[in-house]
Amino acid sequence: QKEVEQNSGPLSVPEGAIASLNCTYSDRGSQSFFWYRQYSGKSPELIMFIYSNGDKEDGRFTAQLNKASQYVSLLIRDSQPSDSATYLCAVNEGGKLIFGQGTELSVKP
Amino acid sequence: DTGVSQDPRHKITKRGQNVTFRCDPISEHNRLYWYRQTLGQGPEFLTYFQNEAQLEKSRLLSDRFSAERPKGSFSTLEIQRTEQGDSAMYLCASTPGSTTWAFFGQGTRLTVV
């Protein structure tokens, strides 16, 4: 089992819809979780982090964490074509970030 | 520019040659990470430093790979006797602490021909 798993997609949603991205992790001791966005040919950029169970909202983005289920998700409301990118889930394990393989999101106008 | 800086941005080398990449982290970030990313995959952890100390090296990293951070500032990643399978994007990231998020550089794209 991979340490951090994501559906590779592609996930296609129409403009204005909610995009839901999911991630599971294997290390129960992990305490901090991150979502990065990566445009094609570019490096990852941080969009959200979450440390506590529950929801954390930042503009159109909501991160959700359920440590009991070892599950992290990212919701993007009112999706825009500019949101089309690969979304990487990362988990802090022992001081280093372990990434999932990423989910490619395509927002269709 | 106060972000993470990597040099060169692109490198094409012949199989068997040695290559060295440089990373300058954000000033005062004491942790520095190296990752490798291939097409369609997430960044794969290679190694990281706390100041000048190399704290962990991925077991997937062969002996051909070595990294240094001699004065706790910039870091170098060297690959000896490159192979075609080494072709990838090499990413450097830095962070001010052990639990906070990492900021990435633009990456060095290596192509081994």
Coordinates of C-alpha atoms in Angstrom, one line a residue:
Chain A
Q1 CA 0.0 0.0 0.0
K2 CA 1.3 3.4 -1.0
E3 CA 1.8 5.9 1.9
V4 CA -0.4 8.6 0.3
E5 CA -3.0 7.6 -2.3
Q6 CA -5.1 9.8 -4.6
N7 CA -7.2 9.0 -7.6
S8 CA -5.1 10.0 -10.6
G9 CA -8.1 11.1 -12.6
P10 CA -8.6 13.0 -14.8
L11 CA -11.5 14.5 -13.0
S12 CA -13.6 16.7 -15.3
V13 CA -16.2 19.2 -14.0
P14 CA -18.1 21.9 -15.7
E15 CA -17.3 25.5 -14.9
G16 CA -19.1 26.7 -11.7
A17 CA -19.5 23.2 -10.3
I18 CA -17.9 21.8 -7.1
A19 CA -14.7 19.7 -7.6
S20 CA -14.0 17.1 -4.9
L21 CA -10.5 15.7 -4.6
N22 CA -9.7 12.9 -2.2
C23 CA -6.7 11.5 -0.5
T24 CA -6.0 8.6 2.0
Y25 CA -2.8 8.1 4.0
S26 CA -1.3 5.2 5.8
D27 CA 0.6 6.7 8.8
R28 CA -1.8 7.2 11.7
G29 CA 0.8 9.4 13.4
S30 CA 0.7 12.0 10.7
Q31 CA -0.3 15.4 12.1
S32 CA -0.2 17.9 9.2
F33 CA -1.7 17.7 5.7
F34 CA -1.2 19.8 2.7
W35 CA -2.8 20.4 -0.7
Y36 CA -0.6 21.7 -3.5
R37 CA -1.6 22.7 -7.0
Q38 CA 0.7 22.1 -9.9
Y39 CA 0.3 23.5 -13.4
S40 CA 1.8 21.6 -16.3
G41 CA 5.5 22.2 -16.4
K42 CA 5.6 24.2 -13.2
S43 CA 6.5 23.4 -9.6
P44 CA 3.9 22.7 -6.9
E45 CA 2.4 25.6 -5.0
L46 CA 0.7 25.4 -1.6
I47 CA -3.0 26.2 -1.6
M48 CA -4.2 24.7 1.7
F49 CA -3.0 23.1 4.9
I50 CA -4.9 21.5 7.7
Y51 CA -3.9 20.1 11.1
S52 CA -7.1 19.4 12.9
N53 CA -10.1 17.2 12.2
G54 CA -13.0 18.9 10.5
D55 CA -13.2 21.5 7.8
K56 CA -11.0 24.5 7.0
E57 CA -12.2 27.1 4.5
D58 CA -10.2 29.6 2.5
G59 CA -12.1 31.4 -0.2
R60 CA -13.4 28.9 -2.7
F61 CA -11.3 26.1 -1.2
T62 CA -12.3 23.8 1.7
A63 CA -10.0 21.2 3.2
Q64 CA -11.5 18.4 5.2
L65 CA -9.6 16.1 7.5
N66 CA -10.8 12.9 9.2
K67 CA -7.9 11.3 11.1
A68 CA -9.9 8.3 12.3
S69 CA -10.5 7.4 8.7
Q70 CA -7.1 8.6 7.5
Y71 CA -8.8 10.7 4.9
V72 CA -8.2 14.2 3.6
S73 CA -10.2 16.0 0.9
L74 CA -10.2 19.3 -1.0
L75 CA -13.4 20.9 -2.3
I76 CA -13.2 23.6 -4.9
R77 CA -16.4 25.6 -5.2
D78 CA -17.4 27.6 -8.3
S79 CA -14.7 25.8 -10.3
Q80 CA -13.0 28.0 -12.9
P81 CA -11.1 26.9 -16.0
S82 CA -8.0 28.4 -14.3
D83 CA -8.4 25.7 -11.6
S84 CA -7.4 23.1 -14.2
A85 CA -4.2 21.6 -12.8
T86 CA -2.9 18.6 -10.9
Y87 CA -3.7 18.6 -7.2
L88 CA -1.2 17.0 -4.9
C89 CA -2.0 15.8 -1.5
A90 CA 1.0 15.7 0.9
V91 CA 1.3 14.3 4.4
N92 CA 4.0 15.2 6.9
E93 CA 5.6 12.0 8.0
G94 CA 8.5 12.3 10.4
G95 CA 9.4 15.8 9.3
K96 CA 9.3 15.2 5.5
L97 CA 6.4 15.6 3.1
I98 CA 5.2 12.5 1.3
F99 CA 3.1 13.2 -1.8
G100 CA 0.4 11.3 -3.5
Q101 CA 0.6 10.8 -7.3
G102 CA -1.8 13.7 -7.8
T103 CA -5.3 14.1 -9.3
E104 CA -5.6 15.9 -12.6
L105 CA -8.5 18.3 -12.6
S106 CA -10.0 19.7 -15.8
V107 CA -12.7 22.4 -15.6
K108 CA -14.6 22.8 -18.8
P109 CA -16.1 26.2 -19.8
Chain B
D1 CA 13.6 37.4 -5.5
T2 CA 13.3 35.8 -2.1
G3 CA 11.9 32.4 -3.2
V4 CA 13.7 29.1 -3.5
S5 CA 16.1 29.3 -6.5
Q6 CA 17.4 26.3 -8.5
D7 CA 20.1 26.2 -11.1
P8 CA 20.2 25.2 -13.9
R9 CA 16.5 25.2 -15.0
H10 CA 17.3 22.6 -17.7
K11 CA 20.1 20.2 -18.2
I12 CA 20.7 17.8 -21.1
T13 CA 23.5 15.3 -20.5
K14 CA 24.9 12.2 -22.1
R15 CA 24.5 8.9 -20.4
G16 CA 27.4 8.2 -18.1
Q17 CA 28.2 11.9 -17.4
N18 CA 28.0 13.5 -13.9
V19 CA 25.7 16.4 -13.2
T20 CA 25.3 18.8 -10.3
F21 CA 22.4 20.9 -9.4
R22 CA 22.2 23.8 -7.0
C23 CA 19.4 25.0 -4.7
D24 CA 19.3 28.2 -2.8
P25 CA 16.5 28.0 -0.1
I26 CA 14.5 30.9 1.3
S27 CA 16.8 32.8 3.7
E28 CA 16.6 31.5 7.2
H29 CA 14.8 28.3 6.3
N30 CA 16.7 25.6 8.1
R31 CA 15.1 22.6 6.4
L32 CA 15.9 21.8 2.8
Y33 CA 14.4 19.0 0.8
W34 CA 15.2 17.3 -2.6
Y35 CA 12.5 15.6 -4.6
R36 CA 12.3 13.9 -7.9
Q37 CA 9.2 14.0 -10.1
T38 CA 8.5 12.1 -13.3
L39 CA 5.6 12.6 -15.6
G40 CA 2.3 11.8 -14.1
Q41 CA 3.7 11.1 -10.7
G42 CA 3.9 13.1 -7.5
P43 CA 7.2 14.4 -6.1
E44 CA 9.2 11.5 -4.7
F45 CA 11.3 12.3 -1.6
L46 CA 15.0 11.9 -2.0
T47 CA 16.7 13.5 1.0
Y48 CA 16.5 16.4 3.4
F49 CA 18.7 18.6 5.6
Q50 CA 18.3 20.3 8.9
N51 CA 20.9 23.1 8.6
E52 CA 24.0 21.3 7.4
A53 CA 23.0 17.9 8.7
Q54 CA 21.6 15.4 6.3
L55 CA 18.8 13.8 8.3
E56 CA 17.4 11.2 5.9
K57 CA 18.1 9.7 2.6
S58 CA 15.5 7.7 0.7
R59 CA 16.3 4.0 0.4
L60 CA 15.3 4.3 -3.2
L61 CA 18.3 6.6 -3.8
S62 CA 21.3 4.8 -5.3
D63 CA 24.9 5.4 -4.4
R64 CA 25.2 7.5 -7.5
F65 CA 23.3 10.2 -5.8
S66 CA 24.8 12.5 -3.2
A67 CA 23.7 15.7 -1.7
E68 CA 25.4 18.3 0.4
R69 CA 24.6 21.4 2.3
P70 CA 28.0 22.5 3.6
K71 CA 27.2 25.7 5.4
G72 CA 23.5 25.2 6.1
S73 CA 22.6 27.5 3.2
F74 CA 22.6 26.4 -0.4
S75 CA 22.6 22.7 -1.3
T76 CA 23.9 20.7 -4.2
L77 CA 22.6 17.4 -5.6
E78 CA 25.1 15.4 -7.7
I79 CA 24.3 12.4 -9.9
Q80 CA 27.2 10.4 -11.0
R81 CA 27.2 8.2 -14.1
T82 CA 23.8 9.3 -15.2
E83 CA 21.4 6.8 -16.7
Q84 CA 18.3 7.4 -18.9
G85 CA 16.1 6.5 -15.9
D86 CA 17.5 9.6 -14.1
S87 CA 15.6 11.8 -16.5
A88 CA 13.1 13.7 -14.4
M89 CA 12.4 17.1 -12.7
Y90 CA 14.5 17.6 -9.6
L91 CA 12.7 19.8 -7.1
C92 CA 14.1 21.6 -4.1
A93 CA 12.0 22.9 -1.3
S94 CA 12.6 24.7 2.0
T95 CA 10.7 25.2 5.2
P96 CA 11.3 27.1 8.4
G97 CA 10.3 24.2 10.6
S98 CA 9.6 20.5 10.7
T99 CA 5.8 20.6 10.5
T100 CA 5.2 23.6 8.3
W101 CA 4.6 23.6 4.6
A102 CA 7.4 23.6 2.1
F103 CA 8.0 26.2 -0.6
F104 CA 9.3 24.8 -3.9
G105 CA 11.8 26.1 -6.4
Q106 CA 11.2 26.1 -10.1
G107 CA 12.9 22.8 -10.5
T108 CA 15.7 21.5 -12.7
R109 CA 14.6 19.3 -15.6
L110 CA 17.2 16.7 -16.4
T111 CA 17.3 14.9 -19.7
V112 CA 19.7 12.0 -20.1
V113 CA 20.3 11.1 -23.8

